[in-house]
Short mmCIF file of C-alpha atoms and ligand atoms in Angstrom, two decimals:
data_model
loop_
_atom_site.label_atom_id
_atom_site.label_comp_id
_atom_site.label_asym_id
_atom_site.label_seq_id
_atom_site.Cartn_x
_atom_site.Cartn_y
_atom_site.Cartn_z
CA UNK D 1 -106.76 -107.82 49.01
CA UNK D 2 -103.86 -109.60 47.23
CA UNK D 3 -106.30 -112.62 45.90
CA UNK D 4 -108.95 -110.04 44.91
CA UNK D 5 -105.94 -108.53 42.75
CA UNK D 6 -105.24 -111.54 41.45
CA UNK D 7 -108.63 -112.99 40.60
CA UNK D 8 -109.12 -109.12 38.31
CA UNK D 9 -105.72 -110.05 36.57
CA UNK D 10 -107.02 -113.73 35.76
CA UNK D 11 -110.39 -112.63 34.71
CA UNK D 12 -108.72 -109.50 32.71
CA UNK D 13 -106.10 -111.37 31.20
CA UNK D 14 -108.91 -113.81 29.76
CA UNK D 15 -110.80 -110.66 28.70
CA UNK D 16 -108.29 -108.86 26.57
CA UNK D 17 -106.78 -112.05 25.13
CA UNK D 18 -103.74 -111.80 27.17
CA UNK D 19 -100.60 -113.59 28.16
CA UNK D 20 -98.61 -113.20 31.34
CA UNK D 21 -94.99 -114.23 30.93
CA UNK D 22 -92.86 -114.10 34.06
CA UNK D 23 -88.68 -113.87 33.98
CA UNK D 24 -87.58 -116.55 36.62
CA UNK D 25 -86.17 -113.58 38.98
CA UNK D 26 -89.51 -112.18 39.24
CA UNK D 27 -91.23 -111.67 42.75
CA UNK D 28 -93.36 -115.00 44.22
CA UNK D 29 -97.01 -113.22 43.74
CA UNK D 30 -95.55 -112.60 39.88
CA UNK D 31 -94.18 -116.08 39.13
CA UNK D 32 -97.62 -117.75 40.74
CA UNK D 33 -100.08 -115.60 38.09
CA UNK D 34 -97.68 -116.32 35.25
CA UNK D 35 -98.71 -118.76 32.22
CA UNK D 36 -95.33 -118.91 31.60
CA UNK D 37 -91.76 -118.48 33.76
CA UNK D 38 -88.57 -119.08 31.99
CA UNK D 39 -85.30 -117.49 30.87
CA UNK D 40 -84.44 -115.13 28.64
CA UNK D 41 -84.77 -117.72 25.50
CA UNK D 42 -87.52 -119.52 26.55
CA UNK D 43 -89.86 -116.22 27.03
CA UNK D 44 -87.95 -114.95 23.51
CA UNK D 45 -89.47 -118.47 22.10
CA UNK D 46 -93.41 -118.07 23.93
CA UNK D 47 -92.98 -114.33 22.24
CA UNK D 48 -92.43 -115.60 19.28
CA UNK D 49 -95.06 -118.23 19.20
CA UNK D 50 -97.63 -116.99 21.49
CA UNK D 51 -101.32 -116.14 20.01
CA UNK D 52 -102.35 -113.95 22.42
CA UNK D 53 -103.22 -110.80 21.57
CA UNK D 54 -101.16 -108.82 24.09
CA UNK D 55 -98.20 -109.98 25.48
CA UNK D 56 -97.75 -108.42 29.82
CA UNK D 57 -94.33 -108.91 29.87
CA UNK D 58 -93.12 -109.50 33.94
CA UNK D 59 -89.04 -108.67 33.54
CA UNK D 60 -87.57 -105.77 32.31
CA UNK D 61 -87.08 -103.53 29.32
CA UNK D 62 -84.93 -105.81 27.06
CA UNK D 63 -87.30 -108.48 27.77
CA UNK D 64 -90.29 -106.62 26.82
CA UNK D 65 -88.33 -104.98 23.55
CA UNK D 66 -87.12 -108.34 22.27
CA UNK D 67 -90.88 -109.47 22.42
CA UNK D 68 -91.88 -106.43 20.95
CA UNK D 69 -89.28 -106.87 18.10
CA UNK D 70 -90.88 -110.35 17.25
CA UNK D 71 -94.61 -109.54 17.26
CA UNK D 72 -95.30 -106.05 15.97
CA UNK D 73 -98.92 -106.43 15.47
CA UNK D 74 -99.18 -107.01 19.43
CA UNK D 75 -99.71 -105.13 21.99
CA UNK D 76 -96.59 -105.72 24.64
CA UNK D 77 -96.45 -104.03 28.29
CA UNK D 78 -94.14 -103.70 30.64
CA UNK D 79 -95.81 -103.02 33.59
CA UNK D 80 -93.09 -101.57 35.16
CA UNK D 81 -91.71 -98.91 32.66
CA UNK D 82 -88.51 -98.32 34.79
CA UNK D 83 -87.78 -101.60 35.58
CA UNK D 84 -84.36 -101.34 33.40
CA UNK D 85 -81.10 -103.57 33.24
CA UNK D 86 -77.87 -101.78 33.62
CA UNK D 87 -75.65 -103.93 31.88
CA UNK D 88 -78.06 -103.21 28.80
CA UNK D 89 -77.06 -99.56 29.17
CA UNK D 90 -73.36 -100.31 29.20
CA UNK D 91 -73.51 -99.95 25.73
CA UNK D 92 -74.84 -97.47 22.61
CA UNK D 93 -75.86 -98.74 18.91
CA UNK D 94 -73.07 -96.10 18.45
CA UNK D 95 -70.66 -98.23 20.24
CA UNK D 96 -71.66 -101.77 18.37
CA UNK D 97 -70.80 -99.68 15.13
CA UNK D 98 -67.72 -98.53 16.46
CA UNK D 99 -66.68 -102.23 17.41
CA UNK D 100 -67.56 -103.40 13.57
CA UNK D 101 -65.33 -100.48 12.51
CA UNK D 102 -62.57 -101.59 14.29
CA UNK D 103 -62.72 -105.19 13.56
CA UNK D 104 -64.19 -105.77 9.89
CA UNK D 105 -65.80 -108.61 9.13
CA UNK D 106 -66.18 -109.88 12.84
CA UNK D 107 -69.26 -111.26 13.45
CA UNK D 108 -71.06 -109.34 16.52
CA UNK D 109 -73.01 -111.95 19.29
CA UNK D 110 -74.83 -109.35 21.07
CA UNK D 111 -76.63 -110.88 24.65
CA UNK D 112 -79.90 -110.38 24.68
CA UNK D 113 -79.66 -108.16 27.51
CA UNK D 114 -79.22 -105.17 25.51
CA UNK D 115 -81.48 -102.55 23.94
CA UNK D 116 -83.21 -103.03 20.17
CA UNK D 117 -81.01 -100.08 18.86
CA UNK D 118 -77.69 -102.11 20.32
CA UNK D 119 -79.47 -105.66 18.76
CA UNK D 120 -80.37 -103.64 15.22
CA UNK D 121 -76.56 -103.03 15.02
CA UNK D 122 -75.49 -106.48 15.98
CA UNK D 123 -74.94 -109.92 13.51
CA UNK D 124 -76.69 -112.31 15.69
CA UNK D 125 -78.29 -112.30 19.52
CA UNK D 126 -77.58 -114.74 22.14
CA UNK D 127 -78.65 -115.88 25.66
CA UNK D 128 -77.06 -117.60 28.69
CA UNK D 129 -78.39 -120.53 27.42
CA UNK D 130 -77.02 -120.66 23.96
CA UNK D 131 -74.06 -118.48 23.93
CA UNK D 132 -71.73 -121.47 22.97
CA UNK D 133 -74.07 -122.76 20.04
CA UNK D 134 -74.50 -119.21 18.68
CA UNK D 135 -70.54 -118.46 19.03
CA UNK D 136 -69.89 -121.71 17.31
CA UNK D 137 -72.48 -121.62 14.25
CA UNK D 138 -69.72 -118.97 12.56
CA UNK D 139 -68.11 -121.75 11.09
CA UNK D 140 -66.08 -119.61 8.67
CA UNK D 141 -64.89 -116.92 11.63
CA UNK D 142 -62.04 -117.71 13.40
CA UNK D 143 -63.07 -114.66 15.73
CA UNK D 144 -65.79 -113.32 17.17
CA UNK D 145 -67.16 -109.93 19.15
CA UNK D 146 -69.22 -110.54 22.22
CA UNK D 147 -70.99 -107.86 23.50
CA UNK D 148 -72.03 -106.42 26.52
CA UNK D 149 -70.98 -109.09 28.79
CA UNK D 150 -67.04 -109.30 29.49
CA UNK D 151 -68.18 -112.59 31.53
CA UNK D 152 -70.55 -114.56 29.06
CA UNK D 153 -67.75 -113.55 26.48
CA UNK D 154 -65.58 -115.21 29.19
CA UNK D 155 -67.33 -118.63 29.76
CA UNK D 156 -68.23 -118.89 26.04
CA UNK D 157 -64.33 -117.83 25.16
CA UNK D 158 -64.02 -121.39 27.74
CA UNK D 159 -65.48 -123.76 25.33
CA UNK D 160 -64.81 -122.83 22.27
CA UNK D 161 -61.61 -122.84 20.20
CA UNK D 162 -62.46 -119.30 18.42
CA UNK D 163 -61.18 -116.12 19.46
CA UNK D 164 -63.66 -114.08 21.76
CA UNK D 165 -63.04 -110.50 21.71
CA UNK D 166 -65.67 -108.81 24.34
CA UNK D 167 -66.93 -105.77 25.50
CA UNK D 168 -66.30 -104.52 29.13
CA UNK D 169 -70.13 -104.38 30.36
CA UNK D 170 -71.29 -106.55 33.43
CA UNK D 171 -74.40 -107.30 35.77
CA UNK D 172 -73.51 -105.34 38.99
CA UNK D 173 -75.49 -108.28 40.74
CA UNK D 174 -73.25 -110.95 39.48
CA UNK D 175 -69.84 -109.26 38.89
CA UNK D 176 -70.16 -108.54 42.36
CA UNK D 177 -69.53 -111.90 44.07
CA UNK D 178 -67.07 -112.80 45.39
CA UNK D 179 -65.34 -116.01 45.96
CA UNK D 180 -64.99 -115.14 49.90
CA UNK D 181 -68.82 -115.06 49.76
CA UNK D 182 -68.61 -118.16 47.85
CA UNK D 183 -66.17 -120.07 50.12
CA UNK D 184 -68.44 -118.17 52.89
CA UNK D 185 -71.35 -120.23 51.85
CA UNK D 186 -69.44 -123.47 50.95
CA UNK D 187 -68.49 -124.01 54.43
CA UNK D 188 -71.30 -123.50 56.13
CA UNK D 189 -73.58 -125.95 53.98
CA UNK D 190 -70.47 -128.50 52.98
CA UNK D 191 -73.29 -130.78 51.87
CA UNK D 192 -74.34 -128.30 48.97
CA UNK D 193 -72.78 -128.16 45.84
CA UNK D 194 -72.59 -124.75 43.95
CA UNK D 195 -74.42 -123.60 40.38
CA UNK D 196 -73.23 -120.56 39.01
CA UNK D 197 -75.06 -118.17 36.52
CA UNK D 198 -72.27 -117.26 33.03
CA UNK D 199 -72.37 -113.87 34.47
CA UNK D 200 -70.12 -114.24 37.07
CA UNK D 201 -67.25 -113.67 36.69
CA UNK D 202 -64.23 -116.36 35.91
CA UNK D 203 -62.71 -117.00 39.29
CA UNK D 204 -66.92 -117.45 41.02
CA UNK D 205 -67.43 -120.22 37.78
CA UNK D 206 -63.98 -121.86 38.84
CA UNK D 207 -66.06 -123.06 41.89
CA UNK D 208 -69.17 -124.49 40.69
CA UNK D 209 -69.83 -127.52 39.92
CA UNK D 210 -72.17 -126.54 36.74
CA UNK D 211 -72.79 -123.38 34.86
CA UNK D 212 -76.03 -122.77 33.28
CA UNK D 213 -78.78 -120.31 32.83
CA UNK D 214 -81.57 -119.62 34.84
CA UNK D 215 -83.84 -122.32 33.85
CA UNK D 216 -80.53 -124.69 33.33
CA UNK D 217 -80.63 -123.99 37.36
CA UNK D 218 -83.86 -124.79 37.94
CA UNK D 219 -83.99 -127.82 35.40
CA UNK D 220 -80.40 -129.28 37.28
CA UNK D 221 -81.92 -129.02 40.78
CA UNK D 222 -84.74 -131.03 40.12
CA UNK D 223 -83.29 -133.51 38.34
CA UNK D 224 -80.14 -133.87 40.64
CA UNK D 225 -80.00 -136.39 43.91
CA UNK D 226 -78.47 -133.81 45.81
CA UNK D 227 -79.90 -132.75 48.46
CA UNK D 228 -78.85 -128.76 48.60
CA UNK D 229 -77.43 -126.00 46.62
CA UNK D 230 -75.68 -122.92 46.82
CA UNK D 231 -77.36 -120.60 43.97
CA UNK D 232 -74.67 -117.58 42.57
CA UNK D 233 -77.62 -115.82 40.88
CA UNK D 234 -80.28 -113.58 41.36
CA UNK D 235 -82.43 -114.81 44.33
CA UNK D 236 -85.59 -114.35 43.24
CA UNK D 237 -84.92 -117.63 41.40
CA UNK D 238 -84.72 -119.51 44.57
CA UNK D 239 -88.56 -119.20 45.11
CA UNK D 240 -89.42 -121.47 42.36
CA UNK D 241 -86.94 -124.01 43.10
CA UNK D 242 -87.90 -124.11 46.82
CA UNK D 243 -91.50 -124.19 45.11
CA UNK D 244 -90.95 -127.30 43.05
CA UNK D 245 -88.56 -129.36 45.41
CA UNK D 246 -90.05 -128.41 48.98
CA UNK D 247 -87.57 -131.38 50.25
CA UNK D 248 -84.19 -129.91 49.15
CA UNK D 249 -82.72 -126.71 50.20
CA UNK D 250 -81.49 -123.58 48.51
CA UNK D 251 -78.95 -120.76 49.82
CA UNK D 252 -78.22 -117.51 48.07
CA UNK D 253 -74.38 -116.98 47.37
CA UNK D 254 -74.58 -113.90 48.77
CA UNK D 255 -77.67 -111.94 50.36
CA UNK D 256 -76.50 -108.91 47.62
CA UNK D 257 -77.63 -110.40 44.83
CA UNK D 258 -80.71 -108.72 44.63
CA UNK D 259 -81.38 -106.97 41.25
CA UNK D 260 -83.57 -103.59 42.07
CA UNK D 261 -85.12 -103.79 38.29
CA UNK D 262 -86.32 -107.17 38.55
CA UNK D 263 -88.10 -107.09 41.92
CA UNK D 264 -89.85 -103.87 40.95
CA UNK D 265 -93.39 -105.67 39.62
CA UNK D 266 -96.49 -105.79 41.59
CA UNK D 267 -99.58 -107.47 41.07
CA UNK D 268 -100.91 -103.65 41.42
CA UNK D 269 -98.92 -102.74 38.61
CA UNK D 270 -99.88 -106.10 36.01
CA UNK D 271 -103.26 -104.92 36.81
CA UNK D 272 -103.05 -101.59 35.67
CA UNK D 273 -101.27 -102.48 33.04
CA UNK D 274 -104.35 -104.91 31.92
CA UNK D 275 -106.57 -102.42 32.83
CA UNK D 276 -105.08 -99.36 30.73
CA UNK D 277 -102.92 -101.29 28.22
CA UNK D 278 -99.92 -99.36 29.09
CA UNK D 279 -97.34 -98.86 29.60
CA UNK D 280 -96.76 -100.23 26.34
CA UNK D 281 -93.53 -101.15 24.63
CA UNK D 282 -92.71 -99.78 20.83
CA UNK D 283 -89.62 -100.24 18.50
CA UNK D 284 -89.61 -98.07 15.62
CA UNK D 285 -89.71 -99.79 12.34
CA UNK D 286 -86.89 -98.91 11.39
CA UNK D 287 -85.00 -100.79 14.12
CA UNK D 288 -87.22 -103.58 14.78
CA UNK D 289 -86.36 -104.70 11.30
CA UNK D 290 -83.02 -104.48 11.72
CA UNK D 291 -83.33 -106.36 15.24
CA UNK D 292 -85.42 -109.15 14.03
CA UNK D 293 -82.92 -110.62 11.84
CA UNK D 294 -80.35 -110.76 14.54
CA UNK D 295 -83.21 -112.48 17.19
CA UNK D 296 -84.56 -115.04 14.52
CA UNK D 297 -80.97 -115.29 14.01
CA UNK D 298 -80.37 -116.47 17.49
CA UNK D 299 -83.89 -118.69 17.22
CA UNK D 300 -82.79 -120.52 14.38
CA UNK D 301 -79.18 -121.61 15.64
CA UNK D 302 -81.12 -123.03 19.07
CA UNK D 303 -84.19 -124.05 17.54
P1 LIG L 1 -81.27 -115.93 31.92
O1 LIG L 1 -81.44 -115.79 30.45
O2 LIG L 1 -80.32 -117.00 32.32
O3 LIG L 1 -82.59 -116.09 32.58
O4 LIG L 1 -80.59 -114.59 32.47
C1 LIG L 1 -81.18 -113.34 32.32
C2 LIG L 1 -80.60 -112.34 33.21
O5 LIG L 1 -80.95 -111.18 33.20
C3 LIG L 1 -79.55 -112.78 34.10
O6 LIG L 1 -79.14 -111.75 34.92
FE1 LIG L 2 -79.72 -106.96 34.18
FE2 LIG L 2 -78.27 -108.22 36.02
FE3 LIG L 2 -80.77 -107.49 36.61
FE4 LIG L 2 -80.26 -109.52 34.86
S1 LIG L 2 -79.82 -109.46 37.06
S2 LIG L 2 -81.73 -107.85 34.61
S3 LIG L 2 -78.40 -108.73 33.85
S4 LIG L 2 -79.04 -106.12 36.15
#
């Protein structure tokens, strides 16, 4: 049943000129039907270059949005219309204004993870993977706004010698750890060394031996001799790196770090997406504009 599934969404992707692009938390069936898996800037990059005519975007909302922003003649789906983030919707465009009120002339480094109205309102975007680059391209701003992450501001606020103001938002599936579950974990693999995702908070990044981005992870595990690893992110990324190093081993930090919106796809739902060509994602004018100069933004700084 599943490969029948799967051999409609190859032969319907071909059909409608389509491109399947896969977050690195997605579900196993998901990430193997993929053309491409990545982070958030790497999928933000295949948006912006890809040729296909419609982009099936496997991830959630801001995901789907930011490739919408960057290829309005396109048609982009999200086959999974509720599949939301809810540190994007710790924040309003209302609130981003609010912010640039209060601190004039402050340049606003908005994460990705956010909605286009929040991006339209915001100087610049960044990822996990390019936070400190983006921060430090404001050569003439002593201080900058990060928004909605309190813990990327964190991290970032680690390695540069600007001021990072922040917003109080947070990923309930990182904030969440804690360094009991951590220590937890330590001592019952003592061979395994520790990667931490930037959105965890300060004390969890104290303990790992390197901090990176999704695909930072999965890049660092294959290139390290270690043997094992304790992963403090979301565990649908331990799939993939079990998939590509079958000799090493992976452990979750902590068997909560499951994010709800992420694990939502099915191969039932990316084929009646294909099938239908909805549920399609839309940004009006309007605000796509006004996005699009804070994503190319971001693309140009970590080009
Ligand atoms: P990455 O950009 O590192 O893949 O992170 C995206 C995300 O949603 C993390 O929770
Ligand atoms: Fe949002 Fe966290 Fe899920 Fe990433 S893991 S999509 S930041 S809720």
């Amino acid at each position: 049943m599943t490969s029948n599934i799967a051999h409609r969404i190859v032969q319907l992707k071909r059909d409608r000129k389509a491109i399947l692009l896969a977050h690195n938390y997605q579900p196993p069936h998901i990430q193997d039907l993929a053309d491409i898996t990545g982070d958030s800037l790497e999928l933000s990059r295949e948006a912006a270059n890809t040729d296909a005519e419609v982009i099936v975007f496997c991830g959630v909302e801001f995901m789907a949005e930011t490739a919408a922003i960057l290829n309005p003649n396109k048609t982009v789906l999200l086959p999974r219309l509720d599949a939301g983030c809810p540190m994007a919707d710790m924040i309003t465009a209302a609130d981003v204004a609010a912010v640039r009120a209060q601190h004039p002339g402050v340049p606003i480094v908005t994460y990705v993870n956010s909605t286009a109205t929040v991006k339209a309102e915001s100087t610049v975007c960044c990822t996990s993977a390019n936070s400190i680059q983006v921060v430090e391209s404001f050569r003439d701003s002593d201080t900058v706004y990060m928004a909605p992450d309190q813990n990327l501001a964190k991290y970032t606020a680690r390695h540069t010698k600007k001021k990072v103001l922040h917003w109080e938002g947070y990923c309930p599936i990182h904030h969440h750890l804690t360094v009991e579950e951590v220590r937890a974990q330590q001592e019952a693999h003592p061979e395994a060394i520790f990667l931490a995702h930037p959105e965890c908070p300060p004390e969890i990044l104290d303990l790992a031996h390197e901090v990176t981005s999704t695909s930072g992870m999965i890049r660092f595990v294959k290139e390290s001799s270690r043997k094992s690893f304790i992963i403090g992110t979301e565990r649908g990324i331990l799939y993939s790196m079990k998939k590509m190093n079958p000799h090493k081993e992976f452990y979750g930090a902590s068997p909560r770090m499951v994010c709800a919106d992420m694990a939502k796809t099915s191969l039932e739902d990316v084929l009646r997406a294909l099938e239908t060509l909805e549920p399609r994602i839309q940004v009006p004018e309007e605000v796509r504009i006004r996005a699009l100069k804070a994503v190319e933004m971001m693309l140009r700084i970590s080009s």
